[in-house]
XYZ file of C-alpha atoms in Angstrom:
753
model
C -34.685 -54.705 41.646
C -31.328 -55.183 41.610
C -28.935 -56.883 38.455
C -28.904 -56.623 34.893
C -32.721 -56.212 33.142
C -33.169 -57.398 29.314
C -35.338 -53.710 28.683
C -36.054 -51.827 25.052
C -35.468 -48.811 23.341
C -37.993 -46.253 23.109
C -38.874 -42.564 22.731
C -38.808 -40.184 25.433
C -42.699 -39.665 25.694
C -42.400 -35.126 25.449
C -40.266 -32.875 24.125
C -39.943 -30.894 27.509
C -38.128 -34.197 28.559
C -35.825 -34.149 25.202
C -34.358 -31.252 26.793
C -33.284 -32.289 30.195
C -30.969 -34.880 29.352
C -32.644 -37.768 31.710
C -33.721 -41.480 30.607
C -37.141 -41.832 31.091
C -38.148 -45.129 32.661
C -41.613 -46.588 34.318
C -40.762 -46.209 38.427
C -42.297 -49.961 38.547
C -38.910 -50.984 37.069
C -36.695 -49.907 39.582
C -36.120 -49.383 43.425
C -36.738 -45.941 44.728
C -33.564 -44.701 45.188
C -32.005 -45.491 41.862
C -30.942 -42.142 40.251
C -28.669 -43.455 37.399
C -28.624 -46.572 35.033
C -26.100 -48.493 33.110
C -26.715 -49.316 29.243
C -24.797 -52.382 27.734
C -25.108 -52.590 24.285
C -22.354 -54.766 23.419
C -18.360 -56.037 24.882
C -16.885 -52.509 26.523
C -19.805 -50.311 25.398
C -21.399 -49.088 28.889
C -22.812 -45.745 28.968
C -24.321 -43.954 32.081
C -27.167 -42.206 31.921
C -29.556 -40.148 34.574
C -32.762 -41.210 35.191
C -36.487 -39.618 35.403
C -39.635 -41.792 36.035
C -42.359 -41.220 33.709
C -45.860 -42.864 33.854
C -46.277 -42.738 29.924
C -42.992 -44.971 29.878
C -43.974 -48.816 29.346
C -42.606 -51.184 31.513
C -39.531 -52.877 30.088
C -38.969 -49.869 28.022
C -36.354 -46.971 28.430
C -36.949 -43.759 26.958
C -33.885 -41.870 25.149
C -33.926 -38.558 23.150
C -32.419 -38.120 19.588
C -29.246 -37.420 20.696
C -28.830 -39.795 23.533
C -29.175 -42.409 20.947
C -26.968 -41.110 18.368
C -24.356 -41.137 21.342
C -25.113 -44.554 22.349
C -25.666 -45.674 18.877
C -29.152 -46.827 19.855
C -32.278 -47.977 17.558
C -36.028 -48.045 18.559
C -36.993 -51.357 20.181
C -33.202 -52.224 20.548
C -32.481 -54.893 23.203
C -30.181 -53.739 25.699
C -28.896 -54.884 29.031
C -29.595 -52.402 32.109
C -28.631 -52.228 35.504
C -28.607 -49.453 38.369
C -25.756 -47.486 38.582
C -24.536 -45.933 42.190
C -21.934 -43.052 42.794
C -19.520 -43.530 45.970
C -20.020 -40.646 47.898
C -16.855 -41.733 49.712
C -14.902 -41.500 46.034
C -14.654 -37.819 45.367
C -13.066 -38.259 42.243
C -15.971 -39.434 40.626
C -17.259 -35.822 41.408
C -16.630 -33.246 38.535
C -14.851 -30.072 39.080
C -14.377 -28.890 35.373
C -16.745 -29.811 32.114
C -15.841 -28.282 29.001
C -18.378 -28.550 26.534
C -17.901 -28.415 22.392
C -21.043 -25.609 21.050
C -22.774 -26.203 17.633
C -26.566 -25.409 16.334
C -28.359 -28.333 16.423
C -29.917 -27.435 13.159
C -27.039 -25.470 10.868
C -29.762 -23.805 8.413
C -29.812 -20.411 9.088
C -27.758 -19.984 12.006
C -28.310 -16.850 13.994
C -25.317 -14.083 14.508
C -26.709 -12.946 17.927
C -24.230 -13.157 20.805
C -24.612 -16.365 23.372
C -23.434 -15.280 26.938
C -21.732 -17.787 28.526
C -21.950 -16.476 31.364
C -25.608 -16.920 31.719
C -25.270 -20.020 30.238
C -23.427 -21.525 33.035
C -25.887 -20.522 35.175
C -28.872 -22.085 33.030
C -26.902 -25.338 32.487
C -25.969 -25.740 36.186
C -29.452 -25.004 37.117
C -30.915 -28.091 34.921
C -28.511 -30.659 34.668
C -26.753 -30.275 38.366
C -27.083 -33.573 39.910
C -26.516 -35.863 36.425
C -23.967 -38.174 35.355
C -22.204 -37.104 32.555
C -19.219 -38.833 29.945
C -16.866 -37.798 27.815
C -18.284 -37.964 24.119
C -21.995 -37.422 25.446
C -24.448 -35.611 23.336
C -27.379 -33.371 24.870
C -29.605 -30.617 23.241
C -29.752 -27.179 25.122
C -32.635 -24.299 25.166
C -30.798 -21.157 25.805
C -33.234 -18.198 26.127
C -35.350 -18.487 23.502
C -32.615 -18.689 21.209
C -31.687 -21.144 18.265
C -31.602 -24.406 19.872
C -28.241 -25.882 20.574
C -26.298 -29.057 20.761
C -23.674 -29.808 23.563
C -20.954 -32.166 23.542
C -18.831 -33.185 26.643
C -15.164 -32.584 25.110
C -13.458 -33.073 28.647
C -13.873 -33.810 32.167
C -12.019 -33.433 35.136
C -12.022 -34.505 38.471
C -10.300 -33.387 42.061
C -9.132 -35.874 44.670
C -10.404 -34.380 47.831
C -8.545 -36.754 50.095
C -5.396 -34.989 49.734
C -7.157 -31.977 51.756
C -6.587 -34.283 54.688
C -2.973 -34.035 54.661
C -2.833 -30.837 53.948
C -2.093 -30.787 50.115
C -3.724 -29.433 47.114
C -6.298 -31.725 45.803
C -4.984 -33.218 42.521
C -7.141 -32.215 39.382
C -6.981 -34.719 36.712
C -9.098 -36.024 33.879
C -11.658 -38.288 33.875
C -13.970 -40.483 31.086
C -17.363 -39.836 33.506
C -18.717 -38.222 36.562
C -21.410 -36.573 38.393
C -21.980 -32.861 37.876
C -22.251 -30.490 40.956
C -23.474 -27.335 41.679
C -20.288 -25.877 41.912
C -18.651 -27.302 38.856
C -16.971 -25.358 36.495
C -18.703 -25.006 33.104
C -16.646 -23.973 29.646
C -18.122 -23.630 26.551
C -15.948 -23.672 23.633
C -17.299 -23.204 19.649
C -17.096 -26.783 18.297
C -14.526 -26.291 14.904
C -16.343 -25.001 12.038
C -19.365 -23.901 13.938
C -20.491 -20.233 13.620
C -22.369 -19.734 17.015
C -21.068 -16.581 18.566
C -19.679 -16.825 21.858
C -19.332 -13.967 24.414
C -18.622 -13.752 28.001
C -15.928 -15.499 30.500
C -16.729 -18.819 30.510
C -16.041 -19.151 26.799
C -13.224 -21.728 26.457
C -10.273 -21.672 23.924
C -11.525 -20.730 20.630
C -10.008 -23.027 17.616
C -8.187 -20.331 15.158
C -5.896 -20.471 12.209
C -2.693 -18.166 12.292
C -3.410 -15.474 9.731
C 0.382 -15.507 9.096
C 1.330 -18.148 6.494
C 3.759 -20.436 8.695
C 6.055 -21.133 5.886
C 6.611 -17.381 4.885
C 10.040 -15.897 5.483
C 10.126 -12.091 5.731
C 13.820 -12.339 4.570
C 12.818 -13.311 0.722
C 10.051 -11.590 0.216
C 12.135 -9.545 -2.338
C 10.915 -6.533 -2.095
C 13.467 -3.876 -1.780
C 13.622 -0.632 -0.110
C 10.026 -0.827 1.131
C 10.618 -1.910 4.709
C 8.991 1.063 6.346
C 6.063 0.697 4.037
C 5.485 -2.573 4.380
C 6.001 -2.613 8.129
C 3.291 0.316 8.596
C 1.131 -1.738 6.149
C 1.602 -4.860 8.595
C 0.982 -2.531 12.071
C -2.506 -0.789 10.374
C -3.957 -3.753 8.590
C -2.611 -7.342 9.833
C -1.511 -7.017 13.840
C -4.996 -7.018 14.705
C -5.574 -9.766 13.062
C -2.740 -11.851 14.614
C -4.413 -11.525 18.114
C -7.077 -13.843 19.233
C -10.348 -12.742 18.503
C -11.659 -12.292 22.453
C -8.824 -9.682 22.675
C -10.126 -7.599 19.573
C -13.892 -8.123 21.265
C -12.137 -6.454 24.589
C -10.788 -3.383 23.071
C -13.541 -2.939 20.568
C -11.247 -3.247 17.935
C -12.153 -3.345 13.898
C -10.035 -5.478 11.614
C -8.954 -3.180 8.687
C -10.687 -3.971 5.564
C -9.066 -2.050 3.047
C -5.443 -0.606 1.721
C -4.704 1.577 -1.086
C -1.072 1.650 -2.457
C -0.354 4.708 -4.570
C 2.597 5.969 -6.570
C 4.803 6.566 -9.387
C 4.891 3.798 -11.878
C 7.321 1.164 -11.179
C 7.981 1.878 -7.938
C 6.890 -1.939 -6.724
C 2.996 -1.726 -5.850
C 2.085 -4.837 -7.356
C 4.695 -6.457 -6.154
C 3.553 -5.364 -2.604
C -0.196 -6.721 -3.070
C 1.441 -9.860 -4.376
C 3.899 -10.397 -1.590
C 0.661 -9.566 1.189
C -1.380 -12.487 -0.737
C 1.291 -14.849 -0.534
C 2.174 -13.711 2.955
C -1.611 -14.006 4.532
C -2.851 -17.677 5.392
C -5.881 -17.045 3.169
C -7.866 -17.930 0.272
C -5.945 -17.197 -3.424
C -6.441 -13.979 -3.882
C -8.163 -12.424 -6.673
C -6.146 -10.046 -8.846
C -8.414 -7.907 -11.166
C -7.477 -5.212 -13.549
C -9.752 -2.095 -13.059
C -10.985 -2.001 -16.726
C -11.746 -5.694 -16.951
C -14.871 -4.850 -14.561
C -16.616 -2.373 -17.092
C -18.856 -4.078 -19.356
C -21.056 -2.832 -22.085
C -24.287 -4.148 -21.036
C -26.498 -2.604 -18.352
C -26.056 -3.518 -15.297
C -23.091 -6.266 -15.728
C -20.588 -3.996 -14.403
C -22.372 -3.589 -11.231
C -22.781 -7.990 -11.376
C -19.034 -8.319 -11.989
C -17.939 -6.512 -8.578
C -20.720 -8.563 -6.938
C -19.409 -11.781 -8.115
C -15.784 -10.771 -6.896
C -17.288 -10.889 -3.337
C -19.609 -13.702 -3.868
C -17.331 -16.122 -2.166
C -16.612 -14.289 0.761
C -20.392 -13.625 1.399
C -21.139 -17.533 1.164
C -18.300 -18.070 3.450
C -19.688 -15.157 6.188
C -22.794 -16.826 6.374
C -21.712 -20.288 6.598
C -19.184 -19.859 9.455
C -19.366 -16.367 10.754
C -16.455 -14.903 12.554
C -14.559 -18.195 11.987
C -14.624 -17.142 8.074
C -11.436 -17.076 6.374
C -9.787 -14.399 4.621
C -10.983 -13.535 1.560
C -8.291 -10.902 -0.454
C -9.211 -9.087 -3.514
C -6.497 -7.159 -5.621
C -7.642 -4.145 -7.747
C -4.934 -3.459 -9.721
C -5.277 0.213 -11.771
C -8.295 0.839 -9.112
C -8.726 4.720 -10.866
C -10.458 3.198 -13.643
C -13.353 2.192 -12.070
C -13.701 4.229 -9.064
C -13.446 7.731 -10.384
C -15.097 10.581 -8.395
C -18.805 10.165 -8.753
C -20.213 12.673 -11.215
C -16.932 13.626 -12.843
C -17.351 11.310 -15.756
C -18.556 12.649 -18.976
C -21.730 10.819 -20.805
C -25.343 9.826 -19.505
C -24.654 6.688 -18.500
C -23.476 6.674 -15.156
C -22.053 3.203 -15.027
C -18.626 4.568 -13.150
C -21.107 5.877 -10.111
C -22.646 2.587 -9.777
C -19.929 0.623 -9.886
C -18.344 2.676 -6.966
C -21.583 2.473 -5.160
C -21.338 -1.163 -5.115
C -18.045 -1.288 -4.275
C -19.124 0.870 -1.284
C -21.883 -1.171 -0.297
C -20.023 -4.190 -0.098
C -16.936 -3.073 1.960
C -19.001 -0.794 4.069
C -22.452 -1.002 3.708
C -25.594 -2.079 5.677
C -24.613 -5.729 4.580
C -20.865 -5.367 5.353
C -18.358 -7.983 5.369
C -16.104 -8.908 7.667
C -13.787 -11.349 5.982
C -12.406 -9.296 3.090
C -9.320 -7.505 2.451
C -9.713 -5.164 -0.263
C -6.119 -3.819 -1.712
C -6.214 -1.423 -4.552
C -3.021 0.365 -6.838
C -3.305 3.412 -8.405
C -0.788 6.032 -9.761
C -3.378 8.784 -9.811
C -4.680 8.763 -5.993
C -6.499 12.076 -6.876
C -9.057 11.106 -9.558
C -10.426 8.107 -6.601
C -13.833 8.854 -5.153
C -13.190 10.539 -1.544
C -16.147 8.007 -0.186
C -13.755 5.090 -0.743
C -10.991 6.820 1.053
C -12.833 7.058 4.182
C -11.766 4.945 7.761
C -13.633 1.887 7.294
C -12.956 1.635 3.673
C -9.440 1.828 1.764
C -8.515 3.309 5.069
C -4.727 2.536 5.250
C -3.551 4.781 2.207
C 0.348 4.244 1.602
C 2.567 5.751 -1.182
C 4.819 3.625 -2.461
C 7.339 6.271 -3.369
C 10.911 6.504 -4.902
C 13.693 4.249 -3.325
C 16.277 6.498 -1.621
C 20.351 5.146 -1.573
C 19.837 2.444 0.539
C 16.397 0.847 -1.098
C 18.027 0.985 -3.999
C 20.971 -0.810 -2.836
C 18.628 -3.530 -1.564
C 16.737 -3.413 -5.395
C 20.231 -4.171 -6.588
C 21.358 -6.717 -3.936
C 17.932 -8.746 -5.331
C 18.647 -8.502 -8.921
C 22.188 -9.430 -8.930
C 21.765 -12.346 -6.500
C 22.091 -14.915 -9.150
C 24.797 -13.249 -11.001
C 26.943 -13.149 -7.859
C 26.084 -16.618 -6.953
C 27.129 -18.109 -9.892
C 30.098 -15.556 -10.415
C 28.809 -13.788 -13.294
C 28.929 -10.356 -11.705
C 33.009 -9.156 -11.815
C 34.275 -7.714 -8.905
C 34.793 -4.311 -10.357
C 30.956 -3.938 -10.066
C 30.461 -1.738 -6.676
C 26.652 -1.947 -5.658
C 26.934 0.727 -3.225
C 28.466 3.171 -5.898
C 25.294 2.279 -8.563
C 22.914 2.741 -5.823
C 24.615 6.292 -5.337
C 24.453 6.803 -9.354
C 20.771 5.574 -9.504
C 19.156 8.778 -8.089
C 15.386 8.563 -8.442
C 15.235 5.306 -10.332
C 12.335 3.506 -9.340
C 12.436 -0.497 -8.645
C 11.491 -1.098 -12.104
C 13.842 1.092 -13.796
C 16.573 -0.391 -11.557
C 15.595 -3.805 -12.704
C 15.560 -2.479 -16.325
C 19.289 -1.250 -15.789
C 20.643 -4.750 -14.495
C 18.659 -6.207 -17.910
C 20.534 -3.434 -19.726
C 24.108 -4.300 -18.555
C 23.443 -8.247 -18.953
C 22.491 -7.434 -22.786
C 25.788 -5.329 -23.015
C 28.006 -7.843 -21.551
C 26.135 -11.071 -23.649
C 26.227 -8.709 -26.819
C 30.488 -8.817 -26.530
C 30.350 -12.326 -26.779
C 28.262 -12.344 -30.107
C 30.161 -12.351 -33.146
C 27.878 -10.503 -35.843
C 29.186 -11.623 -39.331
C 27.203 -13.141 -42.374
C 25.776 -15.292 -39.547
C 25.153 -14.320 -35.689
C 27.466 -16.549 -33.628
C 28.098 -17.121 -30.395
C 31.405 -17.812 -28.464
C 31.524 -21.168 -27.977
C 33.217 -20.353 -24.230
C 30.309 -17.855 -23.795
C 29.171 -20.157 -20.723
C 32.656 -19.515 -18.831
C 33.518 -16.042 -20.215
C 30.487 -14.234 -19.536
C 30.849 -11.439 -16.939
C 28.775 -8.297 -16.233
C 31.390 -5.413 -15.452
C 30.976 -2.063 -14.179
C 31.363 -0.461 -17.676
C 28.150 -2.596 -18.628
C 26.377 -0.872 -15.924
C 27.703 2.489 -16.680
C 27.240 2.155 -20.189
C 23.630 0.880 -19.893
C 22.970 4.454 -17.355
C 24.609 6.690 -20.087
C 22.730 5.039 -23.122
C 20.030 2.727 -22.699
C 17.840 3.517 -19.003
C 16.972 7.033 -18.107
C 14.829 7.390 -14.734
C 10.920 8.969 -15.823
C 11.516 11.579 -12.674
C 15.105 12.248 -13.607
C 16.895 15.513 -14.747
C 15.768 16.796 -18.065
C 19.280 16.734 -19.237
C 18.649 17.341 -22.806
C 16.608 20.870 -21.992
C 19.382 22.086 -19.779
C 21.996 20.998 -22.560
C 20.123 22.699 -25.234
C 19.531 26.103 -22.912
C 23.602 25.839 -22.052
C 24.628 25.452 -25.519
C 26.976 28.408 -25.744
C 27.611 27.897 -22.169
C 28.156 30.984 -19.333
C 29.867 33.735 -20.204
C 31.127 35.437 -17.265
C 31.165 39.217 -18.801
C 31.007 41.028 -15.458
C 29.959 41.392 -12.095
C 26.249 41.086 -12.400
C 26.637 37.463 -13.626
C 29.184 36.441 -11.106
C 26.438 38.151 -8.430
C 23.548 35.978 -9.659
C 25.478 32.738 -9.807
C 26.768 33.673 -6.271
C 23.208 34.448 -4.783
C 21.765 31.177 -6.990
C 24.293 29.053 -4.978
C 23.352 30.171 -1.647
C 19.342 29.609 -2.705
C 20.416 26.055 -3.723
C 22.316 25.439 -0.123
C 19.675 27.238 1.423
C 16.900 24.745 -0.325
C 18.850 21.614 0.689
C 19.200 22.255 4.710
C 17.309 20.263 6.460
C 16.023 22.881 8.677
C 15.066 24.917 5.791
C 10.959 24.752 5.086
C 11.459 22.856 2.292
C 10.394 25.616 -0.404
C 12.307 28.203 -2.205
C 11.405 29.965 -5.309
C 13.845 32.239 -7.150
C 12.602 34.877 -10.014
C 15.746 35.806 -12.149
C 14.169 38.781 -13.873
C 15.659 41.112 -16.704
C 15.447 42.520 -20.123
C 14.675 40.257 -22.889
C 18.240 38.301 -24.364
C 19.980 39.012 -21.181
C 20.568 35.418 -20.786
C 18.229 34.403 -17.814
C 17.154 30.661 -19.252
C 20.822 29.991 -19.615
C 21.976 31.048 -16.348
C 19.123 29.757 -14.439
C 20.014 25.963 -16.223
C 23.331 26.315 -14.990
C 21.998 27.105 -11.438
C 19.588 23.975 -11.779
C 22.590 22.004 -12.953
C 24.634 22.689 -10.146
C 22.191 21.994 -7.619
C 22.992 18.032 -8.634
C 19.079 17.750 -7.869
C 18.361 13.915 -8.395
C 14.826 15.773 -9.856
C 15.379 18.475 -12.662
C 12.192 19.372 -15.038
C 11.881 21.914 -17.152
C 8.667 23.483 -17.258
C 8.109 25.777 -20.556
C 5.744 27.562 -22.932
C 7.221 25.757 -25.746
C 6.007 22.346 -24.604
C 2.534 23.848 -24.639
C 1.836 25.572 -27.839
C -2.153 25.311 -28.266
C -2.839 23.991 -24.816
C -6.394 25.179 -23.550
C -6.133 27.049 -20.008
C -7.215 23.898 -18.115
C -4.886 21.599 -19.840
C -2.040 24.046 -19.103
C -2.811 23.739 -15.572
C -3.065 20.368 -15.842
C 0.391 20.377 -17.194
C 2.017 22.401 -14.726
C 0.606 21.050 -11.742
C 1.372 17.230 -12.688
C 5.297 18.364 -13.123
C 5.166 20.061 -9.395
C 3.428 16.727 -7.917
C 6.044 15.032 -9.872
C 8.686 16.972 -8.274
C 7.047 16.265 -4.716
C 7.859 12.530 -5.352
C 11.528 13.517 -5.225
C 13.788 14.130 -1.894
C 15.309 17.049 -3.780
C 13.885 18.491 -6.855
C 14.225 21.502 -8.862
C 11.528 22.918 -11.607
C 12.632 25.688 -13.810
C 9.477 27.583 -15.204
C 10.922 29.650 -18.323
C 9.450 32.859 -19.609
C 6.418 32.927 -17.219
C 4.995 35.791 -18.564
C 4.468 33.568 -21.707
C 3.241 30.754 -19.500
C 0.399 33.335 -18.343
C -0.200 34.044 -22.001
C 0.408 37.866 -21.485
C 0.152 40.303 -24.217
C 0.891 44.076 -23.910
C -2.033 45.026 -26.456
C -4.972 45.083 -24.473
C -3.514 43.702 -22.019
C -4.247 40.101 -21.650
C -3.359 37.029 -19.573
C -5.146 33.705 -18.130
C -6.099 34.141 -14.834
C -6.672 30.577 -13.958
C -2.737 29.784 -14.981
C -1.839 32.821 -12.745
C -4.029 31.503 -9.817
C -2.427 27.434 -10.523
C 1.094 29.160 -10.247
C 0.268 31.708 -7.184
C -0.886 28.406 -5.070
C 1.936 26.049 -6.472
C 4.900 28.378 -5.859
C 3.752 29.114 -2.545
C 2.434 25.473 -1.489
C 5.237 23.477 0.611
C 6.764 20.449 -0.480
C 5.455 17.232 1.902
C 7.176 16.629 4.839
C 10.907 15.212 4.316
C 10.814 16.863 0.399
C 12.732 19.896 -1.070
C 11.775 21.711 -3.444
C 13.752 24.576 -5.786
C 11.662 26.518 -8.333
C 13.720 28.890 -10.747
C 10.987 31.277 -12.684
C 12.745 33.567 -15.488
C 11.131 36.680 -16.775
C 11.539 39.536 -18.861
C 8.409 41.487 -17.269
C 8.941 42.319 -13.742
C 6.531 45.024 -13.893
C 4.146 43.010 -15.126
C 4.694 40.120 -12.450
C 4.183 42.890 -9.877
C 0.825 44.271 -11.461
C -0.359 40.907 -11.131
C 1.007 40.466 -7.467
C 2.961 37.672 -8.070
C 6.423 38.805 -6.937
C 5.438 37.966 -3.341
C 5.182 34.371 -4.254
C 9.304 34.074 -4.405
C 11.874 33.897 -2.120
C 13.975 36.008 -3.603
C 14.191 37.590 -7.036
C 17.501 38.456 -8.802
C 18.071 40.903 -11.689
C 20.072 40.237 -14.646
C 20.612 43.165 -16.621
C 22.077 43.520 -20.085
C 25.529 44.263 -21.053
C 26.284 48.024 -20.314
C 30.030 48.844 -20.696
C 32.743 48.887 -23.298
C 34.664 45.977 -20.587
C 31.740 44.027 -20.740
C 31.486 44.172 -24.375
C 35.308 43.548 -24.905
C 34.972 40.357 -22.251
C 32.556 38.738 -24.480
C 34.514 39.726 -27.377
C 37.724 38.012 -26.070
C 36.216 34.937 -24.869
C 35.276 34.224 -28.744
C 37.593 32.686 -31.134
C 36.142 34.852 -33.902
C 38.212 38.099 -33.455
C 42.071 37.926 -33.353
C 44.150 39.693 -30.816
C 44.741 42.749 -33.057
C 40.728 43.314 -33.735
C 39.999 43.200 -30.032
C 42.585 45.974 -29.649
C 40.929 47.487 -33.080
C 37.436 47.672 -31.074
C 38.874 48.549 -27.680
C 40.174 51.803 -29.335
C 37.003 52.416 -31.075
C 34.969 52.397 -28.103
C 37.369 53.942 -25.710
C 37.918 57.226 -28.406
C 34.410 57.739 -29.055
C 33.274 57.114 -25.161
C 30.803 54.783 -26.384
C 27.931 53.991 -24.471
C 26.830 50.296 -24.681
C 23.278 48.618 -23.784
C 22.494 44.647 -25.631
C 21.995 41.475 -24.214
C 24.074 39.063 -24.137
C 22.000 36.557 -26.603
C 21.371 39.234 -29.357
C 25.637 40.040 -28.689
C 26.289 36.156 -29.422
C 24.056 36.346 -32.736
C 26.228 39.569 -33.903
C 29.614 37.755 -33.030
C 27.896 34.858 -35.083
C 27.490 37.027 -37.987
C 31.050 38.774 -37.618
C 32.094 34.683 -38.382
C 31.047 34.948 -41.288
C 32.308 38.001 -42.604
C 35.471 38.249 -44.809
C 38.506 39.167 -41.771
C 39.500 42.461 -43.236
C 35.903 43.835 -42.876
C 34.587 41.607 -39.630
C 35.434 44.390 -37.139
C 33.617 47.399 -38.711
C 30.738 44.945 -40.231
C 30.686 44.022 -36.459
C 30.631 47.571 -35.029
C 28.057 48.952 -37.714
C 25.461 46.029 -36.895
C 25.723 47.031 -33.198
C 25.116 50.568 -33.885
C 22.672 50.032 -36.524
C 20.771 47.796 -33.822
C 20.964 50.594 -31.341
C 22.764 48.613 -29.095
C 25.697 50.637 -29.093
C 26.121 54.452 -29.061
C 29.278 55.749 -30.572
C 28.387 59.640 -30.525
C 29.525 61.601 -34.095
C 32.546 59.650 -34.961
C 31.872 57.292 -38.246
C 33.342 53.651 -38.209
C 36.290 53.901 -40.616
């Protein structure tokens, strides 16, 4: 039968036939060689189907599957025009060389995560559908092995014009709207947009994916100064794998990093770094959580708060699978909730269960692959070790104090607007300021700029009965170099800077070079300072200054520390730890050393070390816990690239030797008491208490009586201060008598007149 026939739409009689992509017809309605039909439903609506003959189909009806009716917009018992369709064997452009199919699940409920091997799917497809007609946009059901039923949509068809082979040219491949699938047609499967089907294999086409980096992001406008190296390291470890297509990651077996820990001193830019990472990534709006906000007084609520943070990521993971967007969760002060398990007092164990809940979400049995957890803390040592292993917070980056180049970047960032509006005076040299702000954190540099601005604005305020602002303030306002220097001197002091007040206290009387021993100690000390600075040295130099009490060891150590010019100088003194328990004292000493490790060049002055050890001559007694802590810290080399000099003072060399502590020092310098009349006269001449005549009188007494001297410089200065309060006529007699009475001077049998 040839020509257009009026027929009606019906269902296919069996489920097996609905999976075959055939339209079912009664063989009595068509001639024997009719293999394809053209269905016409309206003007310009022509659809080609491949026929299968079934006796169960009534005459005058064509059976279509649900997807076929959906594609051709057919309804049951609808009247349609049908006519036979024949492919021309001579027209090779009707035979398909490539078929690209979009894949999705027929039912979106409970999609499996099992992989679908596209190479095997190609063999199954060609075995089942070879010889059939396919049209762009056509939909069909596909059962692969025993897996969940798939929907295939014809996305693109290509045909080759083989007539070019006759002239020896390459066949021309061009897109087509309709054609016939052959046994050697190339089949490609592509995941439909929003689909969660997991396709693997070589026959997988281009996968729709979104760039992980925000396309509008400009790395030059990050506003992070001095952290270029750290940011590059974070990008390499955490985001480089997310830039590549997923198939590349599958080929090398690479998994994405799911956790980053930023740690370091306060004010160095950890929170700013995390905020910029959230803006850089083409991801969901980051969830920023302060650690203490997680904790709740009700049982189970703290753990529930952790689960709520991951709820959105879990829902999208179930719905979209590998195509899920990235969810960023930022924990500020993560040490508040992730303390080492078992370390918290009490019986509630809330911190332990919160840590367990967080671990299970990041890297548990039902781990999420669409999350990035960024934790920030000043106390990395307090965080549970299980959270720091690979697979969890595996990228651990120390955000340390900026170097000189980093400080220049930060100053440039915070003065950009002032320079743009010509409010920064020409005498301000940012390179000079970056050199002066040693050991300043990023926050402290920002505070320095604000302090300089406030000083500049204060000049334009008239403080009389009323506060009045200069009417020409807008034109006059300039932030000058002197404003920055004033802020450096009075307003902003770095937390990891020099203990200037303590050093000034120790050096209140200065250093009196009364003889060769002082000169030798200063020269040797400066050699050790150069050794500590040397790039080829081991990084640690520890020197013990020992001698009798009142010999001036502390002042000499303070002078050496000041001469070193190191940006970080910290004094560790027993005066600051009065009443401390042994453990509290050890923690305080440990913190001083930990802070020193953060600076490139550091100096620690440990004063009166036997007092730190709680040594008592009656007993004797000492703190073994403090001793062991000091022994470890005095021998521990600082991190690579950091240099540390430790200056210790002690009046009990023999005690330290008995404690086997002397071996912990690089060198031991001995500072004796004054032992000759010349030493005594050198100190007296430096003071303004005795006149030249009095000095000559004291010298005559000392030489005539062949005096022997043994006095510490600190005690001698106290006697000189006492003499200052005495009448000038009796000053020499009183001074020498006091020295003799105290056993510091032996004048033989002669009496002082």
